[in-house]
PDB file of C-alpha atoms in Angstrom:
ATOM      1  CA  MET G 204      75.344  56.177  -8.901  1.00 70.00           C
ATOM      2  CA  GLU G 205      76.871  52.874  -7.896  1.00 77.00           C
ATOM      3  CA  SER G 206      73.865  52.026  -5.721  1.00 80.00           C
ATOM      4  CA  SER G 207      71.518  52.706  -8.657  1.00 80.00           C
ATOM      5  CA  ILE G 208      73.553  50.341 -10.828  1.00 80.00           C
ATOM      6  CA  CYS G 209      73.380  47.603  -8.167  1.00 83.00           C
ATOM      7  CA  GLN G 210      69.632  48.102  -7.822  1.00 82.00           C
ATOM      8  CA  PHE G 211      69.249  47.847 -11.589  1.00 81.00           C
ATOM      9  CA  ASP G 212      71.306  44.642 -11.672  1.00 78.00           C
ATOM     10  CA  ARG G 213      69.180  43.088  -8.932  1.00 84.00           C
ATOM     11  CA  GLU G 214      65.964  43.952 -10.725  1.00 83.00           C
ATOM     12  CA  LEU G 215      67.399  42.655 -13.994  1.00 83.00           C
ATOM     13  CA  GLN G 216      68.331  39.405 -12.308  1.00 85.00           C
ATOM     14  CA  LEU G 217      64.818  39.087 -10.885  1.00 86.00           C
ATOM     15  CA  LEU G 218      63.334  39.684 -14.302  1.00 86.00           C
ATOM     16  CA  HIS G 219      65.669  37.084 -15.742  1.00 85.00           C
ATOM     17  CA  ARG G 220      64.508  34.531 -13.167  1.00 87.00           C
ATOM     18  CA  GLU G 221      60.892  35.423 -13.823  1.00 86.00           C
ATOM     19  CA  LYS G 222      61.525  34.921 -17.534  1.00 85.00           C
ATOM     20  CA  LEU G 223      63.034  31.495 -16.879  1.00 84.00           C
ATOM     21  CA  ARG G 224      60.021  30.600 -14.755  1.00 84.00           C
ATOM     22  CA  LEU G 225      57.475  31.806 -17.290  1.00 86.00           C
ATOM     23  CA  TYR G 226      59.222  30.441 -20.369  1.00 87.00           C
ATOM     24  CA  PRO G 227      58.257  26.758 -19.875  1.00 82.00           C
ATOM     25  CA  GLN G 228      54.731  27.763 -18.909  1.00 84.00           C
ATOM     26  CA  LEU G 229      54.368  29.768 -22.107  1.00 88.00           C
ATOM     27  CA  LYS G 230      55.722  26.879 -24.157  1.00 86.00           C
ATOM     28  CA  LEU G 231      53.287  24.486 -22.492  1.00 86.00           C
ATOM     29  CA  ALA G 232      50.457  26.958 -23.152  1.00 88.00           C
ATOM     30  CA  ASP G 233      51.472  27.089 -26.830  1.00 88.00           C
ATOM     31  CA  LEU G 234      51.525  23.288 -27.030  1.00 86.00           C
ATOM     32  CA  ARG G 235      48.170  23.068 -25.273  1.00 87.00           C
ATOM     33  CA  GLN G 236      46.751  25.646 -27.679  1.00 89.00           C
ATOM     34  CA  LEU G 237      48.067  23.603 -30.587  1.00 88.00           C
ATOM     35  CA  THR G 238      46.415  20.472 -29.191  1.00 88.00           C
ATOM     36  CA  LEU G 239      43.119  22.302 -28.731  1.00 89.00           C
ATOM     37  CA  TYR G 240      43.335  23.620 -32.288  1.00 90.00           C
ATOM     38  CA  GLN G 241      43.905  20.109 -33.621  1.00 90.00           C
ATOM     39  CA  GLU G 242      40.928  18.856 -31.606  1.00 90.00           C
ATOM     40  CA  LEU G 243      38.809  21.730 -32.954  1.00 91.00           C
ATOM     41  CA  ARG G 244      39.763  20.908 -36.551  1.00 91.00           C
ATOM     42  CA  LEU G 245      38.943  17.277 -35.930  1.00 90.00           C
ATOM     43  CA  LEU G 246      35.563  18.117 -34.408  1.00 90.00           C
ATOM     44  CA  GLN G 247      34.753  20.397 -37.342  1.00 90.00           C
ATOM     45  CA  GLU G 248      35.697  17.594 -39.728  1.00 89.00           C
ATOM     46  CA  PHE G 249      33.124  15.253 -38.149  1.00 89.00           C
ATOM     47  CA  GLU G 250      30.520  17.922 -37.395  1.00 89.00           C
ATOM     48  CA  GLY G 251      28.817  17.800 -40.802  1.00 88.00           C
ATOM     49  CA  ARG G 252      28.554  14.012 -40.849  1.00 88.00           C
ATOM     50  CA  GLU G 253      27.239  13.935 -37.293  1.00 89.00           C
ATOM     51  CA  GLU G 254      24.577  16.556 -37.987  1.00 89.00           C
ATOM     52  CA  LYS G 255      23.293  14.715 -41.065  1.00 90.00           C
ATOM     53  CA  LEU G 256      23.190  11.373 -39.279  1.00 89.00           C
ATOM     54  CA  GLN G 257      21.613  12.905 -36.187  1.00 89.00           C
ATOM     55  CA  GLU G 258      18.951  14.581 -38.316  1.00 90.00           C
ATOM     56  CA  LYS G 259      18.278  11.282 -40.095  1.00 88.00           C
ATOM     57  CA  LEU G 260      18.060   9.473 -36.768  1.00 88.00           C
ATOM     58  CA  SER G 261      15.660  12.080 -35.376  1.00 89.00           C
ATOM     59  CA  LEU G 262      13.386  11.675 -38.409  1.00 89.00           C
ATOM     60  CA  CYS G 263      13.472   7.891 -38.035  1.00 87.00           C
ATOM     61  CA  ILE G 264      12.610   8.115 -34.338  1.00 88.00           C
ATOM     62  CA  LYS G 265       9.794  10.585 -35.049  1.00 88.00           C
ATOM     63  CA  GLU G 266       8.393   8.378 -37.816  1.00 86.00           C
ATOM     64  CA  GLU G 267       8.714   5.279 -35.631  1.00 84.00           C
ATOM     65  CA  ASN G 268       6.867   6.961 -32.764  1.00 86.00           C
ATOM     66  CA  SER G 269       4.120   8.106 -35.129  1.00 85.00           C
ATOM     67  CA  ILE G 270       3.722   4.623 -36.628  1.00 83.00           C
ATOM     68  CA  THR G 271       3.785   2.974 -33.198  1.00 83.00           C
ATOM     69  CA  SER G 272       1.100   5.354 -31.961  1.00 82.00           C
ATOM     70  CA  LYS G 273      -1.008   4.719 -35.061  1.00 81.00           C
ATOM     71  CA  LEU G 274      -0.540   0.963 -34.714  1.00 79.00           C
ATOM     72  CA  ASN G 275      -1.551   0.975 -31.052  1.00 82.00           C
ATOM     73  CA  ALA G 276      -4.671   3.015 -31.856  1.00 81.00           C
ATOM     74  CA  SER G 277      -5.550   0.672 -34.738  1.00 78.00           C
ATOM     75  CA  LEU G 278      -5.056  -2.399 -32.544  1.00 78.00           C
ATOM     76  CA  ARG G 279      -7.337  -0.925 -29.894  1.00 80.00           C
ATOM     77  CA  GLU G 280      -9.941  -0.163 -32.544  1.00 78.00           C
ATOM     78  CA  LEU G 281      -9.576  -3.674 -33.977  1.00 76.00           C
ATOM     79  CA  GLU G 282     -10.068  -5.146 -30.528  1.00 80.00           C
ATOM     80  CA  MET G 283     -13.234  -3.069 -30.105  1.00 81.00           C
ATOM     81  CA  LYS G 284     -14.597  -4.170 -33.497  1.00 75.00           C
ATOM     82  CA  GLN G 285     -13.872  -7.812 -32.728  1.00 78.00           C
ATOM     83  CA  ALA G 286     -15.693  -7.362 -29.410  1.00 80.00           C
ATOM     84  CA  GLU G 287     -18.652  -5.859 -31.328  1.00 76.00           C
ATOM     85  CA  VAL G 288     -18.683  -8.864 -33.669  1.00 75.00           C
ATOM     86  CA  THR G 289     -18.727 -11.183 -30.666  1.00 79.00           C
ATOM     87  CA  LYS G 290     -21.630  -9.259 -29.127  1.00 78.00           C
ATOM     88  CA  VAL G 291     -23.684  -9.415 -32.333  1.00 75.00           C
ATOM     89  CA  GLN G 292     -22.937 -13.130 -32.656  1.00 75.00           C
ATOM     90  CA  ASP G 293     -24.118 -13.591 -29.068  1.00 77.00           C
ATOM     91  CA  ARG G 294     -27.330 -11.770 -29.972  1.00 75.00           C
ATOM     92  CA  GLU G 295     -27.666 -14.047 -33.004  1.00 74.00           C
ATOM     93  CA  ARG G 296     -27.305 -17.166 -30.829  1.00 77.00           C
ATOM     94  CA  SER G 297     -29.799 -15.748 -28.322  1.00 78.00           C
ATOM     95  CA  LEU G 298     -32.262 -15.141 -31.152  1.00 74.00           C
ATOM     96  CA  ALA G 299     -31.842 -18.732 -32.369  1.00 74.00           C
ATOM     97  CA  GLU G 300     -32.428 -20.019 -28.825  1.00 72.00           C
ATOM     98  CA  ALA G 301     -35.528 -17.823 -28.505  1.00 71.00           C
ATOM     99  CA  PHE G 302     -36.877 -19.258 -31.757  1.00 67.00           C
ATOM    100  CA  GLN G 303     -36.257 -22.820 -30.585  1.00 70.00           C
ATOM    101  CA  GLU G 304     -38.213 -22.079 -27.419  1.00 68.00           C
ATOM    102  CA  THR G 305     -41.203 -20.863 -29.470  1.00 71.00           C
ATOM    103  CA  VAL G 306     -41.414 -23.951 -31.723  1.00 67.00           C
ATOM    104  CA  VAL G 307     -40.437 -26.676 -29.274  1.00 66.00           C
ATOM    105  CA  ASP G 308     -42.970 -29.564 -29.291  1.00 66.00           C
ATOM    106  CA  ASN G 309     -44.820 -27.891 -32.181  1.00 65.00           C
ATOM    107  CA  PRO G 310     -45.947 -30.226 -35.002  1.00 68.00           C
ATOM    108  CA  PHE G 311     -44.730 -27.674 -37.546  1.00 62.00           C
ATOM    109  CA  GLU G 312     -41.288 -27.345 -35.857  1.00 60.00           C
ATOM    110  CA  GLU G 313     -39.337 -28.711 -38.833  1.00 68.00           C
ATOM    111  CA  PHE G 314     -41.188 -26.519 -41.340  1.00 66.00           C
ATOM    112  CA  LEU G 315     -40.881 -23.399 -39.176  1.00 64.00           C
ATOM    113  CA  THR G 316     -37.178 -24.090 -38.629  1.00 65.00           C
ATOM    114  CA  LYS G 317     -36.673 -24.230 -42.407  1.00 66.00           C
ATOM    115  CA  VAL G 318     -38.559 -20.950 -42.772  1.00 62.00           C
ATOM    116  CA  PHE G 319     -36.469 -19.377 -39.997  1.00 58.00           C
ATOM    117  CA  LYS G 320     -33.154 -20.460 -41.531  1.00 62.00           C
ATOM    118  CA  LYS G 321     -34.157 -19.780 -45.132  1.00 62.00           C
ATOM    119  CA  MET G 322     -31.957 -17.281 -46.932  1.00 64.00           C
ATOM    120  CA  VAL G 323     -34.127 -14.735 -48.756  1.00 62.00           C
ATOM    121  CA  LYS G 324     -33.644 -11.376 -50.374  1.00 62.00           C
ATOM    122  CA  ARG G 325     -34.625  -8.555 -48.076  1.00 54.00           C
ATOM    123  CA  ASP G 326     -37.074  -7.029 -50.624  1.00 53.00           C
ATOM    124  CA  LYS G 327     -38.946 -10.316 -51.123  1.00 47.00           C
ATOM    125  CA  LYS G 328     -42.550 -10.381 -49.950  1.00 47.00           C
ATOM    126  CA  LYS G 329     -43.095 -12.149 -46.720  1.00 47.00           C
ATOM    127  CA  GLU G 330     -44.565 -15.656 -46.909  1.00 47.00           C
ATOM    128  CA  ARG G 331     -48.101 -15.830 -45.605  1.00 47.00           C
ATOM    129  CA  GLU G 332     -48.772 -19.541 -45.736  1.00 48.00           C
ATOM    130  CA  GLY G 333     -48.671 -21.594 -42.559  1.00 45.00           C
ATOM    131  CA  GLY G 334     -49.699 -21.428 -39.004  1.00 49.00           C
ATOM    132  CA  GLY G 335     -51.015 -18.011 -38.133  1.00 61.00           C
ATOM    133  CA  GLU G 336     -49.461 -16.144 -35.240  1.00 66.00           C
ATOM    134  CA  LEU G 337     -46.581 -18.606 -34.784  1.00 63.00           C
ATOM    135  CA  PHE G 338     -45.712 -18.386 -38.465  1.00 61.00           C
ATOM    136  CA  GLU G 339     -45.790 -14.577 -38.343  1.00 67.00           C
ATOM    137  CA  ASN G 340     -43.514 -14.692 -35.300  1.00 66.00           C
ATOM    138  CA  THR G 341     -41.152 -17.007 -37.205  1.00 64.00           C
ATOM    139  CA  LEU G 342     -40.993 -14.560 -40.099  1.00 66.00           C
ATOM    140  CA  HIS G 343     -40.345 -11.724 -37.667  1.00 66.00           C
ATOM    141  CA  LEU G 344     -37.532 -13.654 -35.994  1.00 66.00           C
ATOM    142  CA  ARG G 345     -36.108 -14.504 -39.410  1.00 69.00           C
ATOM    143  CA  GLU G 346     -36.007 -10.815 -40.279  1.00 71.00           C
ATOM    144  CA  LEU G 347     -34.176 -10.147 -37.037  1.00 73.00           C
ATOM    145  CA  ARG G 348     -31.749 -12.991 -37.834  1.00 70.00           C
ATOM    146  CA  LEU G 349     -31.086 -11.587 -41.277  1.00 71.00           C
ATOM    147  CA  ASP G 350     -30.511  -8.140 -39.763  1.00 72.00           C
ATOM    148  CA  LEU G 351     -28.022  -9.606 -37.328  1.00 73.00           C
ATOM    149  CA  GLU G 352     -26.275 -11.621 -40.037  1.00 73.00           C
ATOM    150  CA  GLU G 353     -25.883  -8.518 -42.179  1.00 76.00           C
ATOM    151  CA  LEU G 354     -24.586  -6.620 -39.153  1.00 76.00           C
ATOM    152  CA  VAL G 355     -22.102  -9.404 -38.367  1.00 77.00           C
ATOM    153  CA  ALA G 356     -20.965  -9.523 -41.998  1.00 78.00           C
ATOM    154  CA  GLU G 357     -20.512  -5.749 -42.080  1.00 79.00           C
ATOM    155  CA  LYS G 358     -18.575  -5.664 -38.795  1.00 77.00           C
ATOM    156  CA  LYS G 359     -16.411  -8.621 -39.874  1.00 79.00           C
ATOM    157  CA  LYS G 360     -15.668  -6.836 -43.126  1.00 81.00           C
ATOM    158  CA  ASN G 361     -14.668  -3.674 -41.254  1.00 79.00           C
ATOM    159  CA  ALA G 362     -12.579  -5.665 -38.796  1.00 80.00           C
ATOM    160  CA  GLU G 363     -10.854  -7.531 -41.617  1.00 83.00           C
ATOM    161  CA  ALA G 364     -10.078  -4.277 -43.429  1.00 80.00           C
ATOM    162  CA  LEU G 365      -8.706  -2.831 -40.195  1.00 79.00           C
ATOM    163  CA  LYS G 366      -6.638  -5.986 -39.620  1.00 81.00           C
ATOM    164  CA  LYS G 367      -5.117  -5.699 -43.099  1.00 82.00           C
ATOM    165  CA  MET G 368      -4.281  -2.073 -42.367  1.00 81.00           C
ATOM    166  CA  CYS G 369      -2.653  -3.131 -39.071  1.00 80.00           C
ATOM    167  CA  ASP G 370      -0.580  -5.748 -40.902  1.00 84.00           C
ATOM    168  CA  THR G 371       0.573  -3.080 -43.345  1.00 84.00           C
ATOM    169  CA  VAL G 372       1.468  -0.747 -40.478  1.00 82.00           C
ATOM    170  CA  VAL G 373       3.378  -3.568 -38.738  1.00 85.00           C
ATOM    171  CA  LYS G 374       5.440  -4.175 -41.882  1.00 85.00           C
ATOM    172  CA  LYS G 375       6.105  -0.453 -42.204  1.00 84.00           C
ATOM    173  CA  GLU G 376       7.088  -0.318 -38.525  1.00 84.00           C
ATOM    174  CA  LYS G 377       9.671  -3.078 -39.087  1.00 86.00           C
ATOM    175  CA  VAL G 378      11.156  -1.122 -42.000  1.00 88.00           C
ATOM    176  CA  VAL G 379      11.299   2.090 -39.940  1.00 86.00           C
ATOM    177  CA  LYS G 380      12.907   0.272 -36.996  1.00 87.00           C
ATOM    178  CA  HIS G 381      15.495  -1.195 -39.361  1.00 88.00           C
ATOM    179  CA  ASN G 382      16.223   2.282 -40.744  1.00 88.00           C
ATOM    180  CA  ARG G 383      16.485   3.702 -37.222  1.00 87.00           C
ATOM    181  CA  LYS G 384      18.866   0.913 -36.194  1.00 89.00           C
ATOM    182  CA  ALA G 385      20.983   1.545 -39.299  1.00 90.00           C
ATOM    183  CA  ALA G 386      21.110   5.283 -38.502  1.00 89.00           C
ATOM    184  CA  GLU G 387      22.134   4.543 -34.903  1.00 89.00           C
ATOM    185  CA  ASP G 388      24.867   2.172 -36.061  1.00 91.00           C
ATOM    186  CA  SER G 389      26.178   4.734 -38.551  1.00 91.00           C
ATOM    187  CA  LEU G 390      26.205   7.467 -35.901  1.00 90.00           C
ATOM    188  CA  ASP G 391      27.912   5.152 -33.406  1.00 92.00           C
ATOM    189  CA  LEU G 392      30.510   4.309 -36.030  1.00 92.00           C
ATOM    190  CA  VAL G 393      31.210   8.016 -36.559  1.00 90.00           C
ATOM    191  CA  TYR G 394      31.521   8.517 -32.776  1.00 91.00           C
ATOM    192  CA  ARG G 395      34.015   5.669 -32.493  1.00 92.00           C
ATOM    193  CA  GLU G 396      36.002   6.906 -35.472  1.00 92.00           C
ATOM    194  CA  LYS G 397      36.098  10.405 -33.994  1.00 90.00           C
ATOM    195  CA  GLN G 398      37.194   9.056 -30.606  1.00 90.00           C
ATOM    196  CA  GLN G 399      39.908   6.996 -32.268  1.00 91.00           C
ATOM    197  CA  ARG G 400      41.169  10.026 -34.165  1.00 90.00           C
ATOM    198  CA  MET G 401      41.102  12.059 -30.925  1.00 88.00           C
ATOM    199  CA  ASN G 402      43.142   9.371 -29.173  1.00 87.00           C
ATOM    200  CA  GLU G 403      45.704   9.493 -31.968  1.00 85.00           C
ATOM    201  CA  LEU G 404      46.438  13.182 -31.369  1.00 84.00           C
ATOM    202  CA  ASP G 405      49.785  13.841 -29.717  1.00 81.00           C
ATOM    203  CA  VAL G 406      49.525  15.382 -26.254  1.00 79.00           C
ATOM    204  CA  VAL G 407      52.553  16.884 -24.509  1.00 77.00           C
ATOM    205  CA  VAL G 408      52.964  15.853 -20.863  1.00 75.00           C
ATOM    206  CA  PRO G 409      55.628  17.780 -18.893  1.00 76.00           C
ATOM    207  CA  LEU G 410      57.759  15.625 -16.593  1.00 74.00           C
ATOM    208  CA  ARG G 411      60.399  16.441 -14.042  1.00 74.00           C
ATOM    209  CA  LEU G 412      63.607  14.418 -13.953  1.00 72.00           C
ATOM    210  CA  SER G 413      62.577  13.102 -10.538  1.00 72.00           C
ATOM    211  CA  GLN G 414      59.505  11.569 -12.152  1.00 70.00           C
ATOM    212  CA  ILE G 415      61.485   9.484 -14.648  1.00 71.00           C
ATOM    213  CA  VAL G 416      62.426   6.010 -13.366  1.00 71.00           C
ATOM    214  CA  PHE G 417      64.637   3.546 -15.251  1.00 68.00           C
ATOM    215  CA  ASP G 418      64.934  -0.171 -14.773  1.00 66.00           C
ATOM    216  CA  ALA G 419      68.189  -0.874 -12.962  1.00 64.00           C
ATOM    217  CA  ASP G 420      68.882  -3.882 -15.196  1.00 67.00           C
ATOM    218  CA  ARG G 421      68.695  -1.871 -18.395  1.00 68.00           C
ATOM    219  CA  PRO G 422      70.985   0.859 -19.757  1.00 69.00           C
ATOM    220  CA  LEU G 423      69.917   4.486 -19.868  1.00 67.00           C
ATOM    221  CA  THR G 424      68.384   5.712 -23.102  1.00 70.00           C
ATOM    222  CA  SER G 425      67.837   9.127 -24.605  1.00 70.00           C
ATOM    223  CA  ASP G 426      64.680   8.032 -26.470  1.00 72.00           C
ATOM    224  CA  LEU G 427      61.540   8.001 -24.326  1.00 67.00           C
ATOM    225  CA  GLY G 428      59.227   7.264 -27.242  1.00 69.00           C
ATOM    226  CA  GLN G 429      58.474   3.748 -25.966  1.00 70.00           C
ATOM    227  CA  ALA G 430      58.298   4.753 -22.299  1.00 71.00           C
ATOM    228  CA  LEU G 431      55.197   3.967 -20.238  1.00 72.00           C
ATOM    229  CA  LEU G 432      53.643   6.833 -18.282  1.00 73.00           C
ATOM    230  CA  LEU G 433      52.271   5.758 -14.883  1.00 74.00           C
ATOM    231  CA  ASN G 434      51.541   7.462 -11.616  1.00 76.00           C
ATOM    232  CA  MET G 435      53.484   6.356  -8.555  1.00 77.00           C
ATOM    233  CA  THR G 436      50.541   4.512  -6.997  1.00 85.00           C
ATOM    234  CA  GLU G 437      50.029   2.368 -10.075  1.00 83.00           C
ATOM    235  CA  LEU G 438      53.768   1.745 -10.365  1.00 80.00           C
ATOM    236  CA  LYS G 439      53.999   0.539  -6.773  1.00 85.00           C
ATOM    237  CA  ARG G 440      50.973  -1.677  -7.280  1.00 89.00           C
ATOM    238  CA  LEU G 441      52.593  -3.279 -10.346  1.00 86.00           C
ATOM    239  CA  GLN G 442      55.829  -3.780  -8.437  1.00 85.00           C
ATOM    240  CA  ARG G 443      53.939  -5.481  -5.603  1.00 90.00           C
ATOM    241  CA  ARG G 444      52.104  -7.648  -8.099  1.00 92.00           C
ATOM    242  CA  THR G 445      55.428  -8.633  -9.691  1.00 91.00           C
ATOM    243  CA  LYS G 446      56.734  -9.846  -6.343  1.00 92.00           C
ATOM    244  CA  GLU G 447      53.471 -11.695  -5.676  1.00 93.00           C
ATOM    245  CA  LEU G 448      53.745 -13.469  -9.025  1.00 94.00           C
ATOM    246  CA  GLN G 449      57.323 -14.464  -8.267  1.00 93.00           C
ATOM    247  CA  GLU G 450      56.199 -15.986  -4.962  1.00 93.00           C
ATOM    248  CA  GLU G 451      53.323 -17.774  -6.697  1.00 93.00           C
ATOM    249  CA  ILE G 452      55.758 -19.208  -9.250  1.00 94.00           C
ATOM    250  CA  LYS G 453      57.957 -20.530  -6.424  1.00 93.00           C
ATOM    251  CA  GLU G 454      54.923 -22.140  -4.765  1.00 93.00           C
ATOM    252  CA  HIS G 455      53.837 -23.764  -8.034  1.00 93.00           C
ATOM    253  CA  LYS G 456      57.337 -25.101  -8.618  1.00 93.00           C
ATOM    254  CA  ALA G 457      57.391 -26.568  -5.105  1.00 93.00           C
ATOM    255  CA  LEU G 458      53.985 -28.184  -5.665  1.00 93.00           C
ATOM    256  CA  HIS G 459      55.189 -29.523  -8.994  1.00 93.00           C
ATOM    257  CA  ARG G 460      58.294 -31.100  -7.388  1.00 92.00           C
ATOM    258  CA  GLN G 461      56.134 -32.587  -4.643  1.00 93.00           C
ATOM    259  CA  ALA G 462      53.692 -34.025  -7.169  1.00 93.00           C
ATOM    260  CA  ARG G 463      56.552 -35.426  -9.208  1.00 92.00           C
ATOM    261  CA  HIS G 464      58.059 -37.172  -6.151  1.00 91.00           C
ATOM    262  CA  GLN G 465      54.630 -38.544  -5.298  1.00 92.00           C
ATOM    263  CA  HIS G 466      54.238 -39.810  -8.844  1.00 91.00           C
ATOM    264  CA  ILE G 467      57.624 -41.600  -8.709  1.00 92.00           C
ATOM    265  CA  LYS G 468      56.712 -43.145  -5.341  1.00 90.00           C
ATOM    266  CA  LEU G 469      53.395 -44.423  -6.692  1.00 91.00           C
ATOM    267  CA  ILE G 470      55.105 -46.009  -9.705  1.00 91.00           C
ATOM    268  CA  LYS G 471      57.597 -47.716  -7.368  1.00 89.00           C
ATOM    269  CA  ASP G 472      54.775 -48.991  -5.117  1.00 86.00           C
ATOM    270  CA  GLN G 473      52.898 -50.291  -8.155  1.00 88.00           C
ATOM    271  CA  ARG G 474      55.949 -52.242  -9.353  1.00 87.00           C
ATOM    272  CA  GLU G 475      56.429 -53.797  -5.880  1.00 84.00           C
ATOM    273  CA  MET G 476      52.769 -54.812  -5.789  1.00 86.00           C
ATOM    274  CA  ASP G 477      53.036 -56.340  -9.273  1.00 81.00           C
ATOM    275  CA  THR G 478      56.111 -58.348  -8.176  1.00 82.00           C
ATOM    276  CA  GLN G 479      54.343 -59.629  -5.041  1.00 79.00           C
ATOM    277  CA  THR G 480      51.255 -60.550  -7.073  1.00 79.00           C
ATOM    278  CA  GLN G 481      53.333 -62.528  -9.605  1.00 76.00           C
ATOM    279  CA  GLY G 482      55.164 -64.403  -6.753  1.00 68.00           C
ATOM    280  CA  LYS G 483      51.883 -65.448  -5.166  1.00 64.00           C
ATOM    281  CA  THR G 484      50.563 -66.610  -8.548  1.00 65.00           C
ATOM    282  CA  CYS G 485      53.635 -68.813  -9.091  1.00 61.00           C
ATOM    283  CA  SER G 486      53.256 -70.358  -5.602  1.00 59.00           C
ATOM    284  CA  LEU G 487      49.630 -71.253  -6.247  1.00 54.00           C
ATOM    285  CA  GLY G 488      50.576 -72.796  -9.597  1.00 55.00           C
ATOM    286  CA  LYS G 489      53.165 -75.165  -8.038  1.00 54.00           C
ATOM    287  CA  ARG G 490      50.660 -76.431  -5.491  1.00 52.00           C
TER     288      ARG G 490
END
């Protein structure tokens, strides 16, 4: 009976020790759970705003990509149309050069040139007065010139319309980029606000008494609210840096004293030189 009681007491004591060991762990788990709950509530508070801003940003990016793609395609098309205009203009210049070669040194050159450059309606009957085959060739070349001029005018008109459309797309692209930048700034502001609120949450950090160090020159305090939490490596580094700064201050003071002594010596030397200079001046004056 007595042995059973002793065994029970030993087991009870072990359970008591286990309870003491688990108690702080359970309390820390409760505090950690509370911190996680606060973080969860905070994340839920910002979740709606983040989703709306993220959706707005995604739409802005999608619209910007679409407009950029459309603008690039339009610019390529505009470049092609401008190249076509240049080609037709080259053909027009070649036609003019070919005409000049046909009438060079011809007595009717001036008249044929006027006929070639004359602006006529396309449904007007061809002129039949003049110099036979050469005149007919001039009329034919004029028809080709008019065809090319109409083609150039049409392509220029299309290119100009496309250019106006590109200008409109460029303006729209600037607006979309501004909206996208505004959405990014708003989302970044929400992120920073959320991070600030997260940093303001209280977090419990368990410390052992051996981890708490007081300054020897200051009295002990029961309030650790203003205490600074550092690991030992950082603390030792700061202590070494403190000693280094003290040595640097001593060196600067020594340099300052040395410079001050040098300054006093220079002033003294200057006064002696001034006195010697005045004595020599007086001697020269008496002579």
